[in-house]
Amino acid sequence: MKVIRAKVLGFCMGVRRAVDMAEGELRSGGRVCTMGPLIHNPQVLESLQRQGAEILNEDKLPENLAGVTVIIRAHGISPVLEDELKKRGARIADATCLRVKASQMKARTLAAKGYTLFLAGEKKHGEVIGIQGYAKGIPNYAPGCIVIAESGEAEHAAADFYRNNPTAKTALIGQTTISTEEYRTIGEGIKKFFPALEIADTICGATRDRQEALRKLCGEVDAVIVAGGRESANTRRLLAIAQAQNKPAWLVESSAEIPIEIALYNTVGLCAGASTPDETIDAIESALLATGRSELPQKPS
Ligand code: SF4
């Protein structure tokens, strides 16, 4: 079997910075917690836990965090939650990705100017919840924040809001990992009611680069393996892109999950989400290369 790697794959700048920061804090000793999972990758989370990191749950925050270093994840958190951690005595180490931070600041500025924000992204994703917090965190200023999970919802949500607020100033911010096409379609849907919609450019180039590299790779291979965590939005999106190109494709978190059917294909493409570490990609590549014809599923006689 031949394995071809996507030209761009694995850790992005924001994830690498968050992991480096967490490992640095763990090396310097003391109690270290992350506010929720640091990134969406099971191997990285296990490794950090082995080094002593604990994961805090927002619904069950300890009363006393004096002397504890709390690392804010790459996706960021809301300012209300950050204040709560500080009130309980935590020392904050902020690993919010700089691109996510830029989206948070944009949301805060627009809200302070009286804009109602449409936020395109997954409703329960940590990044979206954090940005919402910045849009809503200015009492007497921010009129609101409407989350649009997919393009089919945009026009309906805009129509609903327009009914009682036809003269509102509106702006659109996107989750950093949203696809360019989806973001454009959401903007067009809202513009039918609010033609002056201000659209912020918040899509992360790292996500776009991995998606484009995969599209090119699909032209050279018979099947695709996407390496990464199932909780990772950008990894799941890579799987959807490969499938949209009519390639048999699987998302695997480790080499143990490689499906036996992969042996049916001569050339396999390997790509990985922005939170997948190099060691996992290398292990999956080695396992693919070791896949022998003897592992082919037996045809029924
Ligand atoms: S994908 Fe982009 S926005 Fe998200 S953590 Fe990586 S660099 Fe930051």
PDB file of C-alpha atoms and ligand atoms in Angstrom:
ATOM      1  CA  MET A   1       0.000   0.000   0.000  1.00  0.00           C
ATOM      2  CA  LYS A   2       1.143   3.509  -0.762  1.00  0.00           C
ATOM      3  CA  VAL A   3       0.354   6.213   1.812  1.00  0.00           C
ATOM      4  CA  ILE A   4       0.352   9.877   0.829  1.00  0.00           C
ATOM      5  CA  ARG A   5       0.225  12.536   3.541  1.00  0.00           C
ATOM      6  CA  ALA A   6      -1.685  15.784   3.028  1.00  0.00           C
ATOM      7  CA  LYS A   7       0.747  18.670   2.483  1.00  0.00           C
ATOM      8  CA  VAL A   8      -0.613  20.395   5.615  1.00  0.00           C
ATOM      9  CA  LEU A   9      -1.787  18.351   8.590  1.00  0.00           C
ATOM     10  CA  GLY A  10      -1.749  18.119  12.383  1.00  0.00           C
ATOM     11  CA  PHE A  11      -1.114  20.658  15.149  1.00  0.00           C
ATOM     12  CA  CYS A  12      -1.873  24.284  14.319  1.00  0.00           C
ATOM     13  CA  MET A  13      -0.159  27.232  15.960  1.00  0.00           C
ATOM     14  CA  GLY A  14      -2.897  27.729  18.595  1.00  0.00           C
ATOM     15  CA  VAL A  15      -2.975  24.101  19.707  1.00  0.00           C
ATOM     16  CA  ARG A  16       0.820  23.818  19.843  1.00  0.00           C
ATOM     17  CA  ARG A  17       0.982  26.950  22.005  1.00  0.00           C
ATOM     18  CA  ALA A  18      -1.700  25.620  24.400  1.00  0.00           C
ATOM     19  CA  VAL A  19       0.006  22.232  24.793  1.00  0.00           C
ATOM     20  CA  ASP A  20       3.447  23.837  25.256  1.00  0.00           C
ATOM     21  CA  MET A  21       2.017  26.212  27.867  1.00  0.00           C
ATOM     22  CA  ALA A  22       0.337  23.373  29.786  1.00  0.00           C
ATOM     23  CA  GLU A  23       3.488  21.220  29.751  1.00  0.00           C
ATOM     24  CA  GLY A  24       5.575  24.204  30.881  1.00  0.00           C
ATOM     25  CA  GLU A  25       3.238  24.879  33.831  1.00  0.00           C
ATOM     26  CA  LEU A  26       3.276  21.187  34.778  1.00  0.00           C
ATOM     27  CA  ARG A  27       7.086  21.133  34.734  1.00  0.00           C
ATOM     28  CA  SER A  28       7.265  24.119  37.076  1.00  0.00           C
ATOM     29  CA  GLY A  29       5.323  22.227  39.755  1.00  0.00           C
ATOM     30  CA  GLY A  30       2.255  23.137  41.804  1.00  0.00           C
ATOM     31  CA  ARG A  31      -1.338  22.156  41.131  1.00  0.00           C
ATOM     32  CA  VAL A  32      -2.292  22.673  37.486  1.00  0.00           C
ATOM     33  CA  CYS A  33      -5.833  22.431  36.102  1.00  0.00           C
ATOM     34  CA  THR A  34      -7.251  23.102  32.652  1.00  0.00           C
ATOM     35  CA  MET A  35     -10.626  24.812  32.351  1.00  0.00           C
ATOM     36  CA  GLY A  36     -12.406  22.025  30.483  1.00  0.00           C
ATOM     37  CA  PRO A  37     -10.439  19.791  28.092  1.00  0.00           C
ATOM     38  CA  LEU A  38      -7.438  21.790  26.810  1.00  0.00           C
ATOM     39  CA  ILE A  39      -7.942  20.592  23.219  1.00  0.00           C
ATOM     40  CA  HIS A  40     -10.119  17.954  21.549  1.00  0.00           C
ATOM     41  CA  ASN A  41      -7.666  15.077  21.341  1.00  0.00           C
ATOM     42  CA  PRO A  42      -7.786  12.035  23.652  1.00  0.00           C
ATOM     43  CA  GLN A  43      -4.057  11.145  23.459  1.00  0.00           C
ATOM     44  CA  VAL A  44      -2.952  14.679  24.355  1.00  0.00           C
ATOM     45  CA  LEU A  45      -5.452  14.847  27.232  1.00  0.00           C
ATOM     46  CA  GLU A  46      -4.262  11.474  28.585  1.00  0.00           C
ATOM     47  CA  SER A  47      -0.644  12.587  28.355  1.00  0.00           C
ATOM     48  CA  LEU A  48      -1.372  15.833  30.256  1.00  0.00           C
ATOM     49  CA  GLN A  49      -3.290  13.907  32.922  1.00  0.00           C
ATOM     50  CA  ARG A  50      -0.341  11.519  33.329  1.00  0.00           C
ATOM     51  CA  GLN A  51       1.848  14.577  33.941  1.00  0.00           C
ATOM     52  CA  GLY A  52      -0.558  15.700  36.686  1.00  0.00           C
ATOM     53  CA  ALA A  53      -3.066  18.023  34.988  1.00  0.00           C
ATOM     54  CA  GLU A  54      -6.641  17.984  36.263  1.00  0.00           C
ATOM     55  CA  ILE A  55      -9.668  19.009  34.213  1.00  0.00           C
ATOM     56  CA  LEU A  56     -12.123  21.425  35.833  1.00  0.00           C
ATOM     57  CA  ASN A  57     -15.833  21.168  35.131  1.00  0.00           C
ATOM     58  CA  GLU A  58     -17.629  24.530  34.917  1.00  0.00           C
ATOM     59  CA  ASP A  59     -20.705  23.122  36.687  1.00  0.00           C
ATOM     60  CA  LYS A  60     -18.678  21.818  39.628  1.00  0.00           C
ATOM     61  CA  LEU A  61     -15.958  24.413  40.217  1.00  0.00           C
ATOM     62  CA  PRO A  62     -14.111  23.955  43.525  1.00  0.00           C
ATOM     63  CA  GLU A  63     -14.888  26.775  46.003  1.00  0.00           C
ATOM     64  CA  ASN A  64     -11.232  27.402  46.717  1.00  0.00           C
ATOM     65  CA  LEU A  65      -8.694  27.620  43.912  1.00  0.00           C
ATOM     66  CA  ALA A  66      -6.025  29.501  45.839  1.00  0.00           C
ATOM     67  CA  GLY A  67      -2.553  28.444  44.688  1.00  0.00           C
ATOM     68  CA  VAL A  68      -3.959  26.628  41.646  1.00  0.00           C
ATOM     69  CA  THR A  69      -2.881  27.493  38.106  1.00  0.00           C
ATOM     70  CA  VAL A  70      -5.839  27.252  35.737  1.00  0.00           C
ATOM     71  CA  ILE A  71      -5.030  27.081  32.040  1.00  0.00           C
ATOM     72  CA  ILE A  72      -7.617  28.529  29.691  1.00  0.00           C
ATOM     73  CA  ARG A  73      -7.996  26.270  26.663  1.00  0.00           C
ATOM     74  CA  ALA A  74      -7.232  27.217  23.046  1.00  0.00           C
ATOM     75  CA  HIS A  75     -10.969  27.733  22.371  1.00  0.00           C
ATOM     76  CA  GLY A  76     -11.196  30.323  25.128  1.00  0.00           C
ATOM     77  CA  ILE A  77     -13.857  30.814  27.800  1.00  0.00           C
ATOM     78  CA  SER A  78     -16.380  33.546  28.638  1.00  0.00           C
ATOM     79  CA  PRO A  79     -15.209  36.550  30.686  1.00  0.00           C
ATOM     80  CA  VAL A  80     -17.785  35.706  33.363  1.00  0.00           C
ATOM     81  CA  LEU A  81     -16.200  32.289  33.895  1.00  0.00           C
ATOM     82  CA  GLU A  82     -12.693  33.776  33.920  1.00  0.00           C
ATOM     83  CA  ASP A  83     -13.770  36.273  36.612  1.00  0.00           C
ATOM     84  CA  GLU A  84     -15.297  33.456  38.641  1.00  0.00           C
ATOM     85  CA  LEU A  85     -12.018  31.499  38.531  1.00  0.00           C
ATOM     86  CA  LYS A  86     -10.096  34.568  39.699  1.00  0.00           C
ATOM     87  CA  LYS A  87     -12.614  35.231  42.486  1.00  0.00           C
ATOM     88  CA  ARG A  88     -11.951  31.722  43.772  1.00  0.00           C
ATOM     89  CA  GLY A  89      -8.231  32.438  43.917  1.00  0.00           C
ATOM     90  CA  ALA A  90      -6.943  30.813  40.715  1.00  0.00           C
ATOM     91  CA  ARG A  91      -3.868  32.046  38.898  1.00  0.00           C
ATOM     92  CA  ILE A  92      -4.820  32.207  35.207  1.00  0.00           C
ATOM     93  CA  ALA A  93      -2.524  31.002  32.399  1.00  0.00           C
ATOM     94  CA  ASP A  94      -4.300  32.098  29.226  1.00  0.00           C
ATOM     95  CA  ALA A  95      -3.764  29.705  26.285  1.00  0.00           C
ATOM     96  CA  THR A  96      -6.666  31.120  24.266  1.00  0.00           C
ATOM     97  CA  CYS A  97      -5.556  30.987  20.638  1.00  0.00           C
ATOM     98  CA  LEU A  98      -4.707  34.465  19.408  1.00  0.00           C
ATOM     99  CA  ARG A  99      -7.172  34.101  16.532  1.00  0.00           C
ATOM    100  CA  VAL A 100      -9.980  33.172  18.926  1.00  0.00           C
ATOM    101  CA  LYS A 101      -8.955  36.092  21.133  1.00  0.00           C
ATOM    102  CA  ALA A 102      -9.317  38.381  18.097  1.00  0.00           C
ATOM    103  CA  SER A 103     -12.896  37.080  17.565  1.00  0.00           C
ATOM    104  CA  GLN A 104     -13.690  37.661  21.254  1.00  0.00           C
ATOM    105  CA  MET A 105     -12.409  41.246  21.073  1.00  0.00           C
ATOM    106  CA  LYS A 106     -14.346  41.864  17.848  1.00  0.00           C
ATOM    107  CA  ALA A 107     -17.539  40.608  19.522  1.00  0.00           C
ATOM    108  CA  ARG A 108     -16.958  42.849  22.523  1.00  0.00           C
ATOM    109  CA  THR A 109     -16.274  45.942  20.373  1.00  0.00           C
ATOM    110  CA  LEU A 110     -19.290  45.416  18.117  1.00  0.00           C
ATOM    111  CA  ALA A 111     -21.581  44.744  21.072  1.00  0.00           C
ATOM    112  CA  ALA A 112     -20.360  47.925  22.775  1.00  0.00           C
ATOM    113  CA  LYS A 113     -21.277  49.844  19.614  1.00  0.00           C
ATOM    114  CA  GLY A 114     -24.827  48.522  19.825  1.00  0.00           C
ATOM    115  CA  TYR A 115     -24.658  45.826  17.145  1.00  0.00           C
ATOM    116  CA  THR A 116     -26.686  42.662  17.478  1.00  0.00           C
ATOM    117  CA  LEU A 117     -24.392  39.774  16.632  1.00  0.00           C
ATOM    118  CA  PHE A 118     -25.139  36.725  14.562  1.00  0.00           C
ATOM    119  CA  LEU A 119     -22.607  34.063  15.471  1.00  0.00           C
ATOM    120  CA  ALA A 120     -22.097  31.241  12.931  1.00  0.00           C
ATOM    121  CA  GLY A 121     -20.936  28.030  14.593  1.00  0.00           C
ATOM    122  CA  GLU A 122     -21.788  24.972  16.661  1.00  0.00           C
ATOM    123  CA  LYS A 123     -24.140  26.003  19.473  1.00  0.00           C
ATOM    124  CA  LYS A 124     -22.460  23.882  22.174  1.00  0.00           C
ATOM    125  CA  HIS A 125     -18.856  24.411  21.063  1.00  0.00           C
ATOM    126  CA  GLY A 126     -16.611  26.003  23.700  1.00  0.00           C
ATOM    127  CA  GLU A 127     -15.344  28.672  21.315  1.00  0.00           C
ATOM    128  CA  VAL A 128     -18.886  29.764  20.415  1.00  0.00           C
ATOM    129  CA  ILE A 129     -19.978  29.830  24.066  1.00  0.00           C
ATOM    130  CA  GLY A 130     -16.909  31.903  24.965  1.00  0.00           C
ATOM    131  CA  ILE A 131     -17.481  34.465  22.178  1.00  0.00           C
ATOM    132  CA  GLN A 132     -21.152  34.726  23.161  1.00  0.00           C
ATOM    133  CA  GLY A 133     -19.951  35.638  26.631  1.00  0.00           C
ATOM    134  CA  TYR A 134     -17.947  38.552  25.197  1.00  0.00           C
ATOM    135  CA  ALA A 135     -20.939  39.759  23.182  1.00  0.00           C
ATOM    136  CA  LYS A 136     -23.289  39.607  26.139  1.00  0.00           C
ATOM    137  CA  GLY A 137     -20.890  40.739  28.799  1.00  0.00           C
ATOM    138  CA  ILE A 138     -21.542  44.461  28.475  1.00  0.00           C
ATOM    139  CA  PRO A 139     -24.662  45.365  30.460  1.00  0.00           C
ATOM    140  CA  ASN A 140     -26.850  48.069  28.865  1.00  0.00           C
ATOM    141  CA  TYR A 141     -24.959  47.830  25.576  1.00  0.00           C
ATOM    142  CA  ALA A 142     -25.073  44.410  23.926  1.00  0.00           C
ATOM    143  CA  PRO A 143     -28.534  43.861  22.515  1.00  0.00           C
ATOM    144  CA  GLY A 144     -27.917  40.160  21.961  1.00  0.00           C
ATOM    145  CA  CYS A 145     -26.182  37.343  20.172  1.00  0.00           C
ATOM    146  CA  ILE A 146     -27.970  34.917  17.855  1.00  0.00           C
ATOM    147  CA  VAL A 147     -26.168  31.636  17.134  1.00  0.00           C
ATOM    148  CA  ILE A 148     -26.668  30.110  13.675  1.00  0.00           C
ATOM    149  CA  ALA A 149     -25.578  26.472  13.533  1.00  0.00           C
ATOM    150  CA  GLU A 150     -25.968  25.969   9.776  1.00  0.00           C
ATOM    151  CA  SER A 151     -26.850  27.896   6.636  1.00  0.00           C
ATOM    152  CA  GLY A 152     -30.427  26.542   6.569  1.00  0.00           C
ATOM    153  CA  GLU A 153     -31.184  28.461   9.791  1.00  0.00           C
ATOM    154  CA  ALA A 154     -29.809  31.856   8.727  1.00  0.00           C
ATOM    155  CA  GLU A 155     -32.719  33.322   6.805  1.00  0.00           C
ATOM    156  CA  HIS A 156     -35.291  32.137   9.332  1.00  0.00           C
ATOM    157  CA  ALA A 157     -33.336  33.547  12.294  1.00  0.00           C
ATOM    158  CA  ALA A 158     -32.811  36.871  10.504  1.00  0.00           C
ATOM    159  CA  ALA A 159     -36.540  37.071   9.626  1.00  0.00           C
ATOM    160  CA  ASP A 160     -37.480  36.386  13.254  1.00  0.00           C
ATOM    161  CA  PHE A 161     -35.215  39.114  14.553  1.00  0.00           C
ATOM    162  CA  TYR A 162     -36.224  41.566  11.799  1.00  0.00           C
ATOM    163  CA  ARG A 163     -39.919  41.364  12.807  1.00  0.00           C
ATOM    164  CA  ASN A 164     -39.355  43.388  15.991  1.00  0.00           C
ATOM    165  CA  ASN A 165     -36.034  45.053  15.140  1.00  0.00           C
ATOM    166  CA  PRO A 166     -36.138  46.212  11.496  1.00  0.00           C
ATOM    167  CA  THR A 167     -33.634  49.048  12.016  1.00  0.00           C
ATOM    168  CA  ALA A 168     -31.101  47.115  14.139  1.00  0.00           C
ATOM    169  CA  LYS A 169     -27.388  47.311  13.371  1.00  0.00           C
ATOM    170  CA  THR A 170     -26.187  43.742  12.797  1.00  0.00           C
ATOM    171  CA  ALA A 171     -22.844  41.975  12.387  1.00  0.00           C
ATOM    172  CA  LEU A 172     -21.749  38.403  11.696  1.00  0.00           C
ATOM    173  CA  ILE A 173     -18.859  36.587  13.372  1.00  0.00           C
ATOM    174  CA  GLY A 174     -17.898  32.995  12.525  1.00  0.00           C
ATOM    175  CA  GLN A 175     -16.389  30.160  14.544  1.00  0.00           C
ATOM    176  CA  THR A 176     -12.755  30.006  13.401  1.00  0.00           C
ATOM    177  CA  THR A 177     -13.210  26.490  11.963  1.00  0.00           C
ATOM    178  CA  ILE A 178     -16.344  27.120   9.875  1.00  0.00           C
ATOM    179  CA  SER A 179     -16.021  26.462   6.114  1.00  0.00           C
ATOM    180  CA  THR A 180     -15.736  29.511   3.865  1.00  0.00           C
ATOM    181  CA  GLU A 181     -18.709  28.359   1.790  1.00  0.00           C
ATOM    182  CA  GLU A 182     -20.976  27.839   4.811  1.00  0.00           C
ATOM    183  CA  TYR A 183     -20.030  31.237   6.238  1.00  0.00           C
ATOM    184  CA  ARG A 184     -20.724  32.979   2.930  1.00  0.00           C
ATOM    185  CA  THR A 185     -24.142  31.286   2.623  1.00  0.00           C
ATOM    186  CA  ILE A 186     -25.070  32.253   6.192  1.00  0.00           C
ATOM    187  CA  GLY A 187     -24.104  35.872   5.459  1.00  0.00           C
ATOM    188  CA  GLU A 188     -26.243  35.905   2.300  1.00  0.00           C
ATOM    189  CA  GLY A 189     -29.245  34.539   4.246  1.00  0.00           C
ATOM    190  CA  ILE A 190     -29.026  37.285   6.877  1.00  0.00           C
ATOM    191  CA  LYS A 191     -28.437  40.005   4.275  1.00  0.00           C
ATOM    192  CA  LYS A 192     -31.878  39.364   2.788  1.00  0.00           C
ATOM    193  CA  PHE A 193     -33.244  41.172   5.865  1.00  0.00           C
ATOM    194  CA  PHE A 194     -30.232  43.221   6.930  1.00  0.00           C
ATOM    195  CA  PRO A 195     -28.399  44.319   3.752  1.00  0.00           C
ATOM    196  CA  ALA A 196     -25.951  46.425   5.773  1.00  0.00           C
ATOM    197  CA  LEU A 197     -24.785  43.353   7.770  1.00  0.00           C
ATOM    198  CA  GLU A 198     -21.138  43.804   8.782  1.00  0.00           C
ATOM    199  CA  ILE A 199     -19.255  40.526   8.212  1.00  0.00           C
ATOM    200  CA  ALA A 200     -16.113  39.940  10.269  1.00  0.00           C
ATOM    201  CA  ASP A 201     -13.308  37.902   8.726  1.00  0.00           C
ATOM    202  CA  THR A 202     -12.740  35.382  11.528  1.00  0.00           C
ATOM    203  CA  ILE A 203     -12.093  32.091   9.710  1.00  0.00           C
ATOM    204  CA  CYS A 204      -8.711  30.683  10.654  1.00  0.00           C
ATOM    205  CA  GLY A 205      -6.210  30.138   7.844  1.00  0.00           C
ATOM    206  CA  ALA A 206      -4.922  26.983   9.562  1.00  0.00           C
ATOM    207  CA  THR A 207      -8.297  25.305   9.096  1.00  0.00           C
ATOM    208  CA  ARG A 208      -8.583  26.470   5.504  1.00  0.00           C
ATOM    209  CA  ASP A 209      -5.036  25.217   4.711  1.00  0.00           C
ATOM    210  CA  ARG A 210      -5.817  21.714   6.039  1.00  0.00           C
ATOM    211  CA  GLN A 211      -9.085  21.576   4.094  1.00  0.00           C
ATOM    212  CA  GLU A 212      -7.462  22.704   0.834  1.00  0.00           C
ATOM    213  CA  ALA A 213      -4.574  20.247   1.266  1.00  0.00           C
ATOM    214  CA  LEU A 214      -7.123  17.441   1.714  1.00  0.00           C
ATOM    215  CA  ARG A 215      -9.107  18.446  -1.387  1.00  0.00           C
ATOM    216  CA  LYS A 216      -5.898  18.243  -3.440  1.00  0.00           C
ATOM    217  CA  LEU A 217      -4.969  14.921  -1.827  1.00  0.00           C
ATOM    218  CA  CYS A 218      -8.355  13.422  -2.734  1.00  0.00           C
ATOM    219  CA  GLY A 219      -7.397  13.684  -6.420  1.00  0.00           C
ATOM    220  CA  GLU A 220      -4.397  11.385  -5.868  1.00  0.00           C
ATOM    221  CA  VAL A 221      -5.748   8.619  -3.626  1.00  0.00           C
ATOM    222  CA  ASP A 222      -8.338   5.796  -3.515  1.00  0.00           C
ATOM    223  CA  ALA A 223      -9.411   6.271   0.124  1.00  0.00           C
ATOM    224  CA  VAL A 224      -8.723   8.628   3.024  1.00  0.00           C
ATOM    225  CA  ILE A 225      -7.880   8.201   6.699  1.00  0.00           C
ATOM    226  CA  VAL A 226      -8.526  11.279   8.856  1.00  0.00           C
ATOM    227  CA  ALA A 227      -6.520  11.166  12.081  1.00  0.00           C
ATOM    228  CA  GLY A 228      -7.912  13.016  15.086  1.00  0.00           C
ATOM    229  CA  GLY A 229     -10.387  13.249  17.934  1.00  0.00           C
ATOM    230  CA  ARG A 230     -14.096  12.733  17.314  1.00  0.00           C
ATOM    231  CA  GLU A 231     -14.821  15.757  19.534  1.00  0.00           C
ATOM    232  CA  SER A 232     -12.736  17.983  17.267  1.00  0.00           C
ATOM    233  CA  ALA A 233     -14.934  20.104  14.985  1.00  0.00           C
ATOM    234  CA  ASN A 234     -12.206  20.723  12.402  1.00  0.00           C
ATOM    235  CA  THR A 235     -11.327  16.998  12.265  1.00  0.00           C
ATOM    236  CA  ARG A 236     -14.962  16.011  11.663  1.00  0.00           C
ATOM    237  CA  ARG A 237     -15.123  18.614   8.922  1.00  0.00           C
ATOM    238  CA  LEU A 238     -12.124  17.004   7.169  1.00  0.00           C
ATOM    239  CA  LEU A 239     -14.001  13.701   7.146  1.00  0.00           C
ATOM    240  CA  ALA A 240     -17.050  15.421   5.612  1.00  0.00           C
ATOM    241  CA  ILE A 241     -14.859  17.017   2.911  1.00  0.00           C
ATOM    242  CA  ALA A 242     -13.315  13.661   1.921  1.00  0.00           C
ATOM    243  CA  GLN A 243     -16.764  12.057   1.790  1.00  0.00           C
ATOM    244  CA  ALA A 244     -18.114  14.957  -0.289  1.00  0.00           C
ATOM    245  CA  GLN A 245     -15.343  14.166  -2.810  1.00  0.00           C
ATOM    246  CA  ASN A 246     -16.799  10.625  -3.016  1.00  0.00           C
ATOM    247  CA  LYS A 247     -13.801   9.015  -1.316  1.00  0.00           C
ATOM    248  CA  PRO A 248     -14.252   6.133   1.135  1.00  0.00           C
ATOM    249  CA  ALA A 249     -13.073   7.846   4.338  1.00  0.00           C
ATOM    250  CA  TRP A 250     -12.722   7.034   8.025  1.00  0.00           C
ATOM    251  CA  LEU A 251     -11.970   9.147  11.100  1.00  0.00           C
ATOM    252  CA  VAL A 252      -9.653   7.266  13.465  1.00  0.00           C
ATOM    253  CA  GLU A 253      -8.389   8.392  16.860  1.00  0.00           C
ATOM    254  CA  SER A 254      -5.536   5.859  16.905  1.00  0.00           C
ATOM    255  CA  SER A 255      -3.972   3.114  14.770  1.00  0.00           C
ATOM    256  CA  ALA A 256      -6.138   0.549  16.597  1.00  0.00           C
ATOM    257  CA  GLU A 257      -9.200   2.016  14.869  1.00  0.00           C
ATOM    258  CA  ILE A 258      -7.958   1.630  11.285  1.00  0.00           C
ATOM    259  CA  PRO A 259     -10.684  -0.375   9.508  1.00  0.00           C
ATOM    260  CA  ILE A 260      -9.684  -3.695   7.969  1.00  0.00           C
ATOM    261  CA  GLU A 261     -11.256  -2.665   4.609  1.00  0.00           C
ATOM    262  CA  ILE A 262      -8.417  -0.190   4.112  1.00  0.00           C
ATOM    263  CA  ALA A 263      -6.347  -3.096   2.756  1.00  0.00           C
ATOM    264  CA  LEU A 264      -8.608  -3.070  -0.321  1.00  0.00           C
ATOM    265  CA  TYR A 265      -7.099   0.225  -1.506  1.00  0.00           C
ATOM    266  CA  ASN A 266      -3.739   0.680  -3.209  1.00  0.00           C
ATOM    267  CA  THR A 267      -3.208   4.360  -2.408  1.00  0.00           C
ATOM    268  CA  VAL A 268      -4.447   5.832   0.847  1.00  0.00           C
ATOM    269  CA  GLY A 269      -4.413   9.518   1.785  1.00  0.00           C
ATOM    270  CA  LEU A 270      -3.618  10.533   5.357  1.00  0.00           C
ATOM    271  CA  CYS A 271      -4.724  13.862   6.789  1.00  0.00           C
ATOM    272  CA  ALA A 272      -5.157  15.064  10.381  1.00  0.00           C
ATOM    273  CA  GLY A 273      -7.071  17.688  12.323  1.00  0.00           C
ATOM    274  CA  ALA A 274      -5.412  20.715  13.909  1.00  0.00           C
ATOM    275  CA  SER A 275      -5.368  19.048  17.346  1.00  0.00           C
ATOM    276  CA  THR A 276      -3.752  15.759  16.286  1.00  0.00           C
ATOM    277  CA  PRO A 277      -0.170  15.321  17.579  1.00  0.00           C
ATOM    278  CA  ASP A 278       2.701  14.189  15.328  1.00  0.00           C
ATOM    279  CA  GLU A 279       3.169  10.913  17.258  1.00  0.00           C
ATOM    280  CA  THR A 280      -0.417   9.845  16.523  1.00  0.00           C
ATOM    281  CA  ILE A 281      -0.055  10.690  12.816  1.00  0.00           C
ATOM    282  CA  ASP A 282       3.256   8.780  12.631  1.00  0.00           C
ATOM    283  CA  ALA A 283       1.782   5.718  14.403  1.00  0.00           C
ATOM    284  CA  ILE A 284      -1.217   5.658  12.052  1.00  0.00           C
ATOM    285  CA  GLU A 285       1.027   5.995   8.990  1.00  0.00           C
ATOM    286  CA  SER A 286       3.246   3.124  10.174  1.00  0.00           C
ATOM    287  CA  ALA A 287       0.210   0.927  10.816  1.00  0.00           C
ATOM    288  CA  LEU A 288      -1.161   1.673   7.340  1.00  0.00           C
ATOM    289  CA  LEU A 289       2.160   0.821   5.718  1.00  0.00           C
ATOM    290  CA  ALA A 290       2.260  -2.446   7.669  1.00  0.00           C
ATOM    291  CA  THR A 291      -1.202  -3.409   6.471  1.00  0.00           C
ATOM    292  CA  GLY A 292      -0.687  -6.548   4.390  1.00  0.00           C
ATOM    293  CA  ARG A 293      -2.852  -8.232   1.812  1.00  0.00           C
ATOM    294  CA  SER A 294      -3.317 -11.088   4.307  1.00  0.00           C
ATOM    295  CA  GLU A 295      -5.589  -8.770   6.269  1.00  0.00           C
ATOM    296  CA  LEU A 296      -8.065  -8.430   3.407  1.00  0.00           C
ATOM    297  CA  PRO A 297     -11.590  -9.400   4.405  1.00  0.00           C
ATOM    298  CA  GLN A 298     -12.304 -12.919   3.064  1.00  0.00           C
ATOM    299  CA  LYS A 299     -14.806 -13.077   0.227  1.00  0.00           C
ATOM    300  CA  PRO A 300     -17.696 -15.475   1.033  1.00  0.00           C
ATOM    301  CA  SER A 301     -17.255 -18.757  -0.934  1.00  0.00           C
TER     302      SER A 301
HETATM  303  S1  SF4 B   1      -7.463  26.129  14.263  1.00  0.00           S
HETATM  304 FE1  SF4 B   1      -6.838  28.281  14.123  1.00  0.00          FE
HETATM  305  S2  SF4 B   1      -8.152  29.321  15.599  1.00  0.00           S
HETATM  306 FE2  SF4 B   1      -8.235  27.169  16.123  1.00  0.00          FE
HETATM  307  S3  SF4 B   1      -6.614  26.902  17.638  1.00  0.00           S
HETATM  308 FE3  SF4 B   1      -5.712  26.472  15.634  1.00  0.00          FE
HETATM  309  S4  SF4 B   1      -4.757  28.405  14.970  1.00  0.00           S
HETATM  310 FE4  SF4 B   1      -6.238  28.849  16.608  1.00  0.00          FE
END
